[in-house]
PDB file of C-alpha atoms in Angstrom:
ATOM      1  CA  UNK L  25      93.880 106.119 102.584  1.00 97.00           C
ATOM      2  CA  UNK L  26      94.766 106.180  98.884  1.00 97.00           C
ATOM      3  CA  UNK L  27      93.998 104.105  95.585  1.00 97.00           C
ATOM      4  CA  UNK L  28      95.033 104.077  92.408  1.00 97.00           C
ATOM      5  CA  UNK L  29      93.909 101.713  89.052  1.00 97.00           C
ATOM      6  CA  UNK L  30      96.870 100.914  87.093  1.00 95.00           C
ATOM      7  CA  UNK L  31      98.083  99.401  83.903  1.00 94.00           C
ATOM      8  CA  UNK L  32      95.796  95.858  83.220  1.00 95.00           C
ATOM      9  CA  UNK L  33      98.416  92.763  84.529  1.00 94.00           C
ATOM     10  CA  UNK L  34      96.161  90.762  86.842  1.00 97.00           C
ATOM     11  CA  UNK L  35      94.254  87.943  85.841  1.00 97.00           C
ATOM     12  CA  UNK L  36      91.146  87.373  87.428  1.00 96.00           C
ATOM     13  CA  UNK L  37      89.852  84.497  88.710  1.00 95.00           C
ATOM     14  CA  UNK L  38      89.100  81.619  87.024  1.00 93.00           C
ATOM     15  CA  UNK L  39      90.381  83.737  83.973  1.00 94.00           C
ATOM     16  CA  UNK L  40      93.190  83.265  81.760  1.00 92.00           C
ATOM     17  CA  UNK L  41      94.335  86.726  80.438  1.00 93.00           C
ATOM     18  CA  UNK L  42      94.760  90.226  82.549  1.00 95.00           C
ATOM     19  CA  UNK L  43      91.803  92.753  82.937  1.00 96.00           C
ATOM     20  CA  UNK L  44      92.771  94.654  86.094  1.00 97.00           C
ATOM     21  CA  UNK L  45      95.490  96.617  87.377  1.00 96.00           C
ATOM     22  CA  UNK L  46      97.848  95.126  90.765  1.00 95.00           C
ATOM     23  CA  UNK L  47      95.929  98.358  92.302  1.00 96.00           C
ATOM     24  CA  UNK L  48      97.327  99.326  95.301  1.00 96.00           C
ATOM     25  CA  UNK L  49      95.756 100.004  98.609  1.00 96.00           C
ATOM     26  CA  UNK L  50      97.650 102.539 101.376  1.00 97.00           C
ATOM     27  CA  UNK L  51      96.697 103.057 104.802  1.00 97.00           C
ATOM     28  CA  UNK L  52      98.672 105.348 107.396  1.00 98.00           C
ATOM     29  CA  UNK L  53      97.429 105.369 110.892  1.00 97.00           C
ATOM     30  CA  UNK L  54      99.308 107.521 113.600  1.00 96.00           C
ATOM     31  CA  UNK L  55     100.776 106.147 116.420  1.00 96.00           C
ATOM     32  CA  UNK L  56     103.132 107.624 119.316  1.00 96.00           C
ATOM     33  CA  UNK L  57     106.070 109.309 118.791  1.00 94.00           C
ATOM     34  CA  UNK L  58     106.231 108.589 114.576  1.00 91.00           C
ATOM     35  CA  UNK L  59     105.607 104.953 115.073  1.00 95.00           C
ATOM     36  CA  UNK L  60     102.622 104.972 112.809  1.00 96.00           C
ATOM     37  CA  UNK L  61     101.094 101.917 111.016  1.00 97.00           C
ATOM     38  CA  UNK L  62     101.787 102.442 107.203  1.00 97.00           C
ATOM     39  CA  UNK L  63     100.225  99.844 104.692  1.00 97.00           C
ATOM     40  CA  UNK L  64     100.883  99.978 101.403  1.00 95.00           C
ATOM     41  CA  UNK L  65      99.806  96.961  98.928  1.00 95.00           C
ATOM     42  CA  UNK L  66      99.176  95.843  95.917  1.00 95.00           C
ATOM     43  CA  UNK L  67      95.975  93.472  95.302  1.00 97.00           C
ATOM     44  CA  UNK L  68      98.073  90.985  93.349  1.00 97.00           C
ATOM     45  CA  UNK L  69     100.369  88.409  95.708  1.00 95.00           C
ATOM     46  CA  UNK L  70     103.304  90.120  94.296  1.00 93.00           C
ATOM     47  CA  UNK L  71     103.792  93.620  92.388  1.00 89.00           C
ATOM     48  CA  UNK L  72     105.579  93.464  88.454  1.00 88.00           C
ATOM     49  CA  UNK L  73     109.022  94.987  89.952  1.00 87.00           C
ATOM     50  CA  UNK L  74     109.320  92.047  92.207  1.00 91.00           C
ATOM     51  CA  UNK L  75     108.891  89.449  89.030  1.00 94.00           C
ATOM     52  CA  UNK L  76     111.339  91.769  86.954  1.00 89.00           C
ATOM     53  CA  UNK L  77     113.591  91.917  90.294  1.00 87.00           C
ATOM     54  CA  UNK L  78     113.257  88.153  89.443  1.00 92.00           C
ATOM     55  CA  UNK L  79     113.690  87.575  86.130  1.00 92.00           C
ATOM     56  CA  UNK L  80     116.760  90.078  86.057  1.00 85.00           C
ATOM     57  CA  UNK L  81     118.454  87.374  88.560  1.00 86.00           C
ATOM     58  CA  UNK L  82     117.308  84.535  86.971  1.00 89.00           C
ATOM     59  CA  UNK L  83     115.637  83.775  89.757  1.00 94.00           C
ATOM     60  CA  UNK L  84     111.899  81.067  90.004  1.00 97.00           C
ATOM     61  CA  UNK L  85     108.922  82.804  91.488  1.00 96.00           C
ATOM     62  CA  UNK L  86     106.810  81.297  93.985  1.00 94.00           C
ATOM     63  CA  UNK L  87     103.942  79.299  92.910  1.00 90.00           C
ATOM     64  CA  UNK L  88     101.526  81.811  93.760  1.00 91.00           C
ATOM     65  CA  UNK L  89     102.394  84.607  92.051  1.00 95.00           C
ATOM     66  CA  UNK L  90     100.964  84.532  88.415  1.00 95.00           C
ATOM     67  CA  UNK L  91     100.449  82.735  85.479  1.00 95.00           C
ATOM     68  CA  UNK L  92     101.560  82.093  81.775  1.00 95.00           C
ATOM     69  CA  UNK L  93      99.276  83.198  78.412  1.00 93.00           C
ATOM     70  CA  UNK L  94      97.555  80.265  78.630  1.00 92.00           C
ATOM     71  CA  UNK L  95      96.845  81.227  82.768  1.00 91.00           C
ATOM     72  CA  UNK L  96      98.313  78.030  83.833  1.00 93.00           C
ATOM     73  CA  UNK L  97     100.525  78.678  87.437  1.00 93.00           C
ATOM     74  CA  UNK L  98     104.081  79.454  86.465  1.00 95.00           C
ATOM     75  CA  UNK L  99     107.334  79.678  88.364  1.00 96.00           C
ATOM     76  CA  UNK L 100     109.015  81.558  85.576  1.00 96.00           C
ATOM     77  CA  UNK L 101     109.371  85.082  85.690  1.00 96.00           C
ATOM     78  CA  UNK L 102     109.688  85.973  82.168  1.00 95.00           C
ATOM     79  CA  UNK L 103     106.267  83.518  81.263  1.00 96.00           C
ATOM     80  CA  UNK L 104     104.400  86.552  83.279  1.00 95.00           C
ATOM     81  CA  UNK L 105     106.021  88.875  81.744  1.00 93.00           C
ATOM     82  CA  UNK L 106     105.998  87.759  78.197  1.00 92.00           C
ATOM     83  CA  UNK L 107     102.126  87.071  77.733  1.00 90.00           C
ATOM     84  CA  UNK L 108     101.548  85.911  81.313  1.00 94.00           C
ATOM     85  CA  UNK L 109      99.980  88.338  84.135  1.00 95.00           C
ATOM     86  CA  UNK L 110      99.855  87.756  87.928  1.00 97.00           C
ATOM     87  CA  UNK L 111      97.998  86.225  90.245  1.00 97.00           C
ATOM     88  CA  UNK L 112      95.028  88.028  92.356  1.00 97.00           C
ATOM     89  CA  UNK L 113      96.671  88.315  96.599  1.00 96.00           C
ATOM     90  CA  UNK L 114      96.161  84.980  97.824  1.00 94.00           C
ATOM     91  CA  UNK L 115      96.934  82.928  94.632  1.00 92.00           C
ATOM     92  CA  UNK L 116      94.744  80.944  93.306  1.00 90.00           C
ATOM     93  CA  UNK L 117      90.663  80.462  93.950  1.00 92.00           C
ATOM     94  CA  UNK L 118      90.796  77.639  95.953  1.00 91.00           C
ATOM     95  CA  UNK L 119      93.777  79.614  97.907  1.00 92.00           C
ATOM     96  CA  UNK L 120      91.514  82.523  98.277  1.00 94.00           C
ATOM     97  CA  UNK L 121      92.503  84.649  95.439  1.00 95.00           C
ATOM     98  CA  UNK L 122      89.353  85.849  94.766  1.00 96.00           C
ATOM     99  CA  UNK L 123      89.573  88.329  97.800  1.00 97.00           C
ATOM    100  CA  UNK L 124      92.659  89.878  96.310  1.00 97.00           C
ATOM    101  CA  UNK L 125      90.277  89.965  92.910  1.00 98.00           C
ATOM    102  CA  UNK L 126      87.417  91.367  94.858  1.00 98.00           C
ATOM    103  CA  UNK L 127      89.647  94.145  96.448  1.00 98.00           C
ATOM    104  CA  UNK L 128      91.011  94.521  92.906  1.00 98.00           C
ATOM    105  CA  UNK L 129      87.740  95.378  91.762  1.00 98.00           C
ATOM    106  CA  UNK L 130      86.810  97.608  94.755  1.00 98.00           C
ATOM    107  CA  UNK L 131      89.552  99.594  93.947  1.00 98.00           C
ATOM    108  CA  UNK L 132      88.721  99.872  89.930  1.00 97.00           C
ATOM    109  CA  UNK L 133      85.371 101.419  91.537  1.00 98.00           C
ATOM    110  CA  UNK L 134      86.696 104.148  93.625  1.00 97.00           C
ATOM    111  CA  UNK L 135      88.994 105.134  91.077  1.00 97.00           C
ATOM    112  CA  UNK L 136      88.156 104.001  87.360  1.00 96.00           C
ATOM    113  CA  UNK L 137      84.415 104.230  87.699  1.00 97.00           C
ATOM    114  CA  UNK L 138      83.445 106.406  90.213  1.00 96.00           C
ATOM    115  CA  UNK L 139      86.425 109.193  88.832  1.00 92.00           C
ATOM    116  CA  UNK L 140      84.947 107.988  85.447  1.00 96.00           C
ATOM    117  CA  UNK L 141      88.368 107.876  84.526  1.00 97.00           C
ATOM    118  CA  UNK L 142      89.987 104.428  82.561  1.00 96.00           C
ATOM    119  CA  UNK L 143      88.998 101.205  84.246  1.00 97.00           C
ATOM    120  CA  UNK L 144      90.327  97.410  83.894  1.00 96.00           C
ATOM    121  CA  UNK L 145      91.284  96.299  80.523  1.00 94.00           C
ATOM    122  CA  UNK L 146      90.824  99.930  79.183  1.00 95.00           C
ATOM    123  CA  UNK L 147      93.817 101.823  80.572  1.00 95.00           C
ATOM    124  CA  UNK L 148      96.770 101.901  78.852  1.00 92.00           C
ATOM    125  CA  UNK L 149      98.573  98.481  78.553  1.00 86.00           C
ATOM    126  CA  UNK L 150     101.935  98.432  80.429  1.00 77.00           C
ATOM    127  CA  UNK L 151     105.032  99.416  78.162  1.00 74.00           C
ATOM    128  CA  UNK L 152     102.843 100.727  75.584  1.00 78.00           C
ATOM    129  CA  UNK L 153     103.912 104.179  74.924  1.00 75.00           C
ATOM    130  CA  UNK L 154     101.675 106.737  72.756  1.00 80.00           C
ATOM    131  CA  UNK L 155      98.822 106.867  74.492  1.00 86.00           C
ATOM    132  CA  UNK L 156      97.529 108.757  77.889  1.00 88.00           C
ATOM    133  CA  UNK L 157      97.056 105.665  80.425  1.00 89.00           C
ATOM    134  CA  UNK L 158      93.949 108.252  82.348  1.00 93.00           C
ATOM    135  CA  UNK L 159      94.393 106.439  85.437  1.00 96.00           C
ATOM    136  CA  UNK L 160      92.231 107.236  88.381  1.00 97.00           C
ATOM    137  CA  UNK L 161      92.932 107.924  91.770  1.00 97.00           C
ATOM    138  CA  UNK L 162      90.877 107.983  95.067  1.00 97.00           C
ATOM    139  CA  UNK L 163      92.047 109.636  98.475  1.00 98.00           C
ATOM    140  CA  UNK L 164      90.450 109.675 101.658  1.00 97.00           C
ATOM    141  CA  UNK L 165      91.587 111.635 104.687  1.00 98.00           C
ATOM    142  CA  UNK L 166      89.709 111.087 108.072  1.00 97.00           C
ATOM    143  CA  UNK L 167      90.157 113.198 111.387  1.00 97.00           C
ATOM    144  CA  UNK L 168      90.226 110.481 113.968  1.00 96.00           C
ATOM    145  CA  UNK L 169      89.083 113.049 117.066  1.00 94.00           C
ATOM    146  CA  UNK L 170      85.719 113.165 115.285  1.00 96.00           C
ATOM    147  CA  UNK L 171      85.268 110.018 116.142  1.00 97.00           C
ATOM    148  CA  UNK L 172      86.534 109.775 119.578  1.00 97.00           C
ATOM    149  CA  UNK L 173      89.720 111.308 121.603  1.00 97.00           C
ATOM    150  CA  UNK L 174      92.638 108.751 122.142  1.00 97.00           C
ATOM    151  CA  UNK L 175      92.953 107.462 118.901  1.00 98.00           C
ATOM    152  CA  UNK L 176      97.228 107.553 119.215  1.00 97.00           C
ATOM    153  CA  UNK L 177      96.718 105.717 122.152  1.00 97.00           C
ATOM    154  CA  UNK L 178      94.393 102.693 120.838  1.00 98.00           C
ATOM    155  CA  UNK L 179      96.610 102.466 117.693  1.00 98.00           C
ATOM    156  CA  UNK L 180      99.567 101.776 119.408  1.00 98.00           C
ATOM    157  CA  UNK L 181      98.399  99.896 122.345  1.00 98.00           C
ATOM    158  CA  UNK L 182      97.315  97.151 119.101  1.00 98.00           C
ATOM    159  CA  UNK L 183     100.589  97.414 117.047  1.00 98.00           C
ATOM    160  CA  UNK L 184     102.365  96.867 120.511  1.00 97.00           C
ATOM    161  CA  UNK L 185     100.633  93.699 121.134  1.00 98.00           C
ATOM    162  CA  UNK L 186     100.948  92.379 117.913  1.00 98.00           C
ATOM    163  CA  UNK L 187     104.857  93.116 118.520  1.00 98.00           C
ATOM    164  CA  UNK L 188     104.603  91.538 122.009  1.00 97.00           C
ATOM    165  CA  UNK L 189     103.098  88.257 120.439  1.00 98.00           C
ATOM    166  CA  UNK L 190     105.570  85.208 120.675  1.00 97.00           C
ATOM    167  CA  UNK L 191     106.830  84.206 117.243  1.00 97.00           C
ATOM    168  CA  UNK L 192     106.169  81.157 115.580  1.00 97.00           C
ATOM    169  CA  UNK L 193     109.428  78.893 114.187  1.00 97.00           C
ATOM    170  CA  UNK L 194     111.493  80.527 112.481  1.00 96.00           C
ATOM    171  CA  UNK L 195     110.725  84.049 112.906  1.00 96.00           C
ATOM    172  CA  UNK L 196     112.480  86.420 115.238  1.00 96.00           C
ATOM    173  CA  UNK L 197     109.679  88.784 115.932  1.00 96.00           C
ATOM    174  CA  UNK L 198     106.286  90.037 114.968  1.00 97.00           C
ATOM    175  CA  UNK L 199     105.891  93.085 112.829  1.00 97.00           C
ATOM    176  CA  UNK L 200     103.290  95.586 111.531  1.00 98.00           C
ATOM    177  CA  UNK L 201     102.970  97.274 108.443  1.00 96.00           C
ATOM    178  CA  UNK L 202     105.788  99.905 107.978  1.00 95.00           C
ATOM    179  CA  UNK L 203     107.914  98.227 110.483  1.00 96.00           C
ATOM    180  CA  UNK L 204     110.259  96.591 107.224  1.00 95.00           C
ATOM    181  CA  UNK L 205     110.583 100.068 105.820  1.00 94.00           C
ATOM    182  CA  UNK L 206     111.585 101.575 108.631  1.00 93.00           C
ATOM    183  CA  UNK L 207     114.367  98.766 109.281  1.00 93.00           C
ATOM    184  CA  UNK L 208     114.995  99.221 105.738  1.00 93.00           C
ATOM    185  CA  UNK L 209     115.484 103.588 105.916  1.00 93.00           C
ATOM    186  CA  UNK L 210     118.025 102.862 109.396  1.00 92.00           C
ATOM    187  CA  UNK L 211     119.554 100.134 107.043  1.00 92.00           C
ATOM    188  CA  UNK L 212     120.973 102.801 104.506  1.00 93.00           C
ATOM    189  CA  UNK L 213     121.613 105.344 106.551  1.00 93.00           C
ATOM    190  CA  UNK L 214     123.980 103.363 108.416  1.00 93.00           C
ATOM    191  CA  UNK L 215     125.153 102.339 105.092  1.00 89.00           C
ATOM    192  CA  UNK L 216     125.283 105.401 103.973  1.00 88.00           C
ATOM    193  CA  UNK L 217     123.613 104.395 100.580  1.00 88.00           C
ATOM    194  CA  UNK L 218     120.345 102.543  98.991  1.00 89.00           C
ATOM    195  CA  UNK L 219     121.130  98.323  98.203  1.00 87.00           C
ATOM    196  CA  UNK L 220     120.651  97.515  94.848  1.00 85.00           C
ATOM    197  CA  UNK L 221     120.970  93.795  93.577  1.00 80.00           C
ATOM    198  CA  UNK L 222     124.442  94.166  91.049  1.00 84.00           C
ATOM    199  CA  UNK L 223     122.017  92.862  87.939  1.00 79.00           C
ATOM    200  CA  UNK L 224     119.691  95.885  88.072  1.00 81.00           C
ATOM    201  CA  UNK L 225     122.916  98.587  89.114  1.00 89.00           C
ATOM    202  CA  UNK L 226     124.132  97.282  85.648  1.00 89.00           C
ATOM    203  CA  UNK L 227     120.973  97.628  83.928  1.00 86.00           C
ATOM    204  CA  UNK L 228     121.142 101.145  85.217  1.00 90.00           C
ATOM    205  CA  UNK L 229     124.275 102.134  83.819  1.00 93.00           C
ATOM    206  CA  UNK L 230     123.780 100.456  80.792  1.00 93.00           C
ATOM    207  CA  UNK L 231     120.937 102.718  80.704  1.00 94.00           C
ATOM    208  CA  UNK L 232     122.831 105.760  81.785  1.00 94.00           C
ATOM    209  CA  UNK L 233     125.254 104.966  79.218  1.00 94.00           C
ATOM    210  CA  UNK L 234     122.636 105.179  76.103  1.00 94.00           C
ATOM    211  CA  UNK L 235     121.385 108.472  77.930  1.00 94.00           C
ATOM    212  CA  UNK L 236     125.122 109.766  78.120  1.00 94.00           C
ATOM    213  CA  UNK L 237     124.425 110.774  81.753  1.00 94.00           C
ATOM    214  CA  UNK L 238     126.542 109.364  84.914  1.00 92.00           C
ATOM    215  CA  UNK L 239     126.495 105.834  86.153  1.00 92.00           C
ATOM    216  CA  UNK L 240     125.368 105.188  89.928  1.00 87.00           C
ATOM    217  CA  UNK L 241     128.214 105.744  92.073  1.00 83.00           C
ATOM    218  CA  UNK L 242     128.995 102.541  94.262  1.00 84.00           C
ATOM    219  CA  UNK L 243     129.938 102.768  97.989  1.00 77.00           C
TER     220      UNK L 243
END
């Protein structure tokens, strides 16, 4: 398991401005044969790249996703950018947000608090430059056989049946966590090459271009 506090842009409940981090929570379990469950989440219902991902395509955001500066719900992207911050996971209080807050929080403990490094509103506010952001990270490694043997087994006895269940309308198939990224890695190898929206590919090379270093090359 890892943790890690980041730069203040969620907005607690019943709040209206930003005072934690989106604060992401990993978890890799092993399965058989490198079919392991691999979590990896941020405590806000959506992380900042996916709002810029967004905004860059001029694109609304779902209603649960975050707020503007006065932390009224927003579907515009650049209204949580600009002032705004995002929503706790689950949206939000009377859509459970404040679980996504709580975890939020749990997270500011193991690493802000308890590393007594920056915590909440104190680290370094995003795109501020100048100043050490002192974030704080936790890590936790377990040995499963000193708990019990046939952990392997157990692990992907569960992901199987959650696979095996019969999807609801709409939906193909059941997945677990690290299923998508795995799709996603066989996805560019076959293509030989990492999809990128053409909006952010010319941000890039706008960017290359005031660096005076080579533009992405296209397949």
């Amino acid at each position: 398991m890892s943790f890690t506090n980041t730069s203040p842009f969620q907005v607690p409940t019943r709040a209206k401005k930003s005072a934690l981090g989106t604060n992401p929570i990993t978890l890799a379990a092993p399965g058989h044969n490198g079919d392991d469950f691999v979590l990896d989440m941020a405590t806000t219902t959506a992380a900042l790249g996916k709002v810029e991902i967004y905004e860059r395509e001029k694109l609304p955001i779902p209603e649960t996703w975050g707020v503007n500066k006065n932390g009224e719900v927003t579907t515009d992207p650049a209204d949580v950018i600009n002032g705004g911050g995002l929503l706790s996971l689950g949206g939000a209080e009377a859509t459970g947000g404040y679980k996504g807050y709580g975890l939020a929080m749990m997270v500011e403990i193991f690493c802000g608090i308890l590393g007594d490094a920056s915590y909440g509103p104190n680290v370094r506010k995003w795109r501020e430059p100048g100043r050490i952001a002192n974030l704080g990270q936790c890590f936790v490694a377990i040995n499963p056989d000193a708990f019990a043997p046939g952990f392997r087994d157990r692990m992907s006895d569960l992901m199987d049946h959650c696979r095996g269940l019969e999807p609801a309308a709409g939906y193909d198939r059941v997945l677990v966590a690290g299923d998508p990224e795995r799709a996603h890695m066989q996805e560019c190898d076959e293509n030989g090459g990492i999809p990128y929206p053409p909006n952010l590919i010319e941000n890039m090379n706008k960017i290359a271009s005031t660096l005076g270093v080579e533009p992405l090359k296209t397949v």
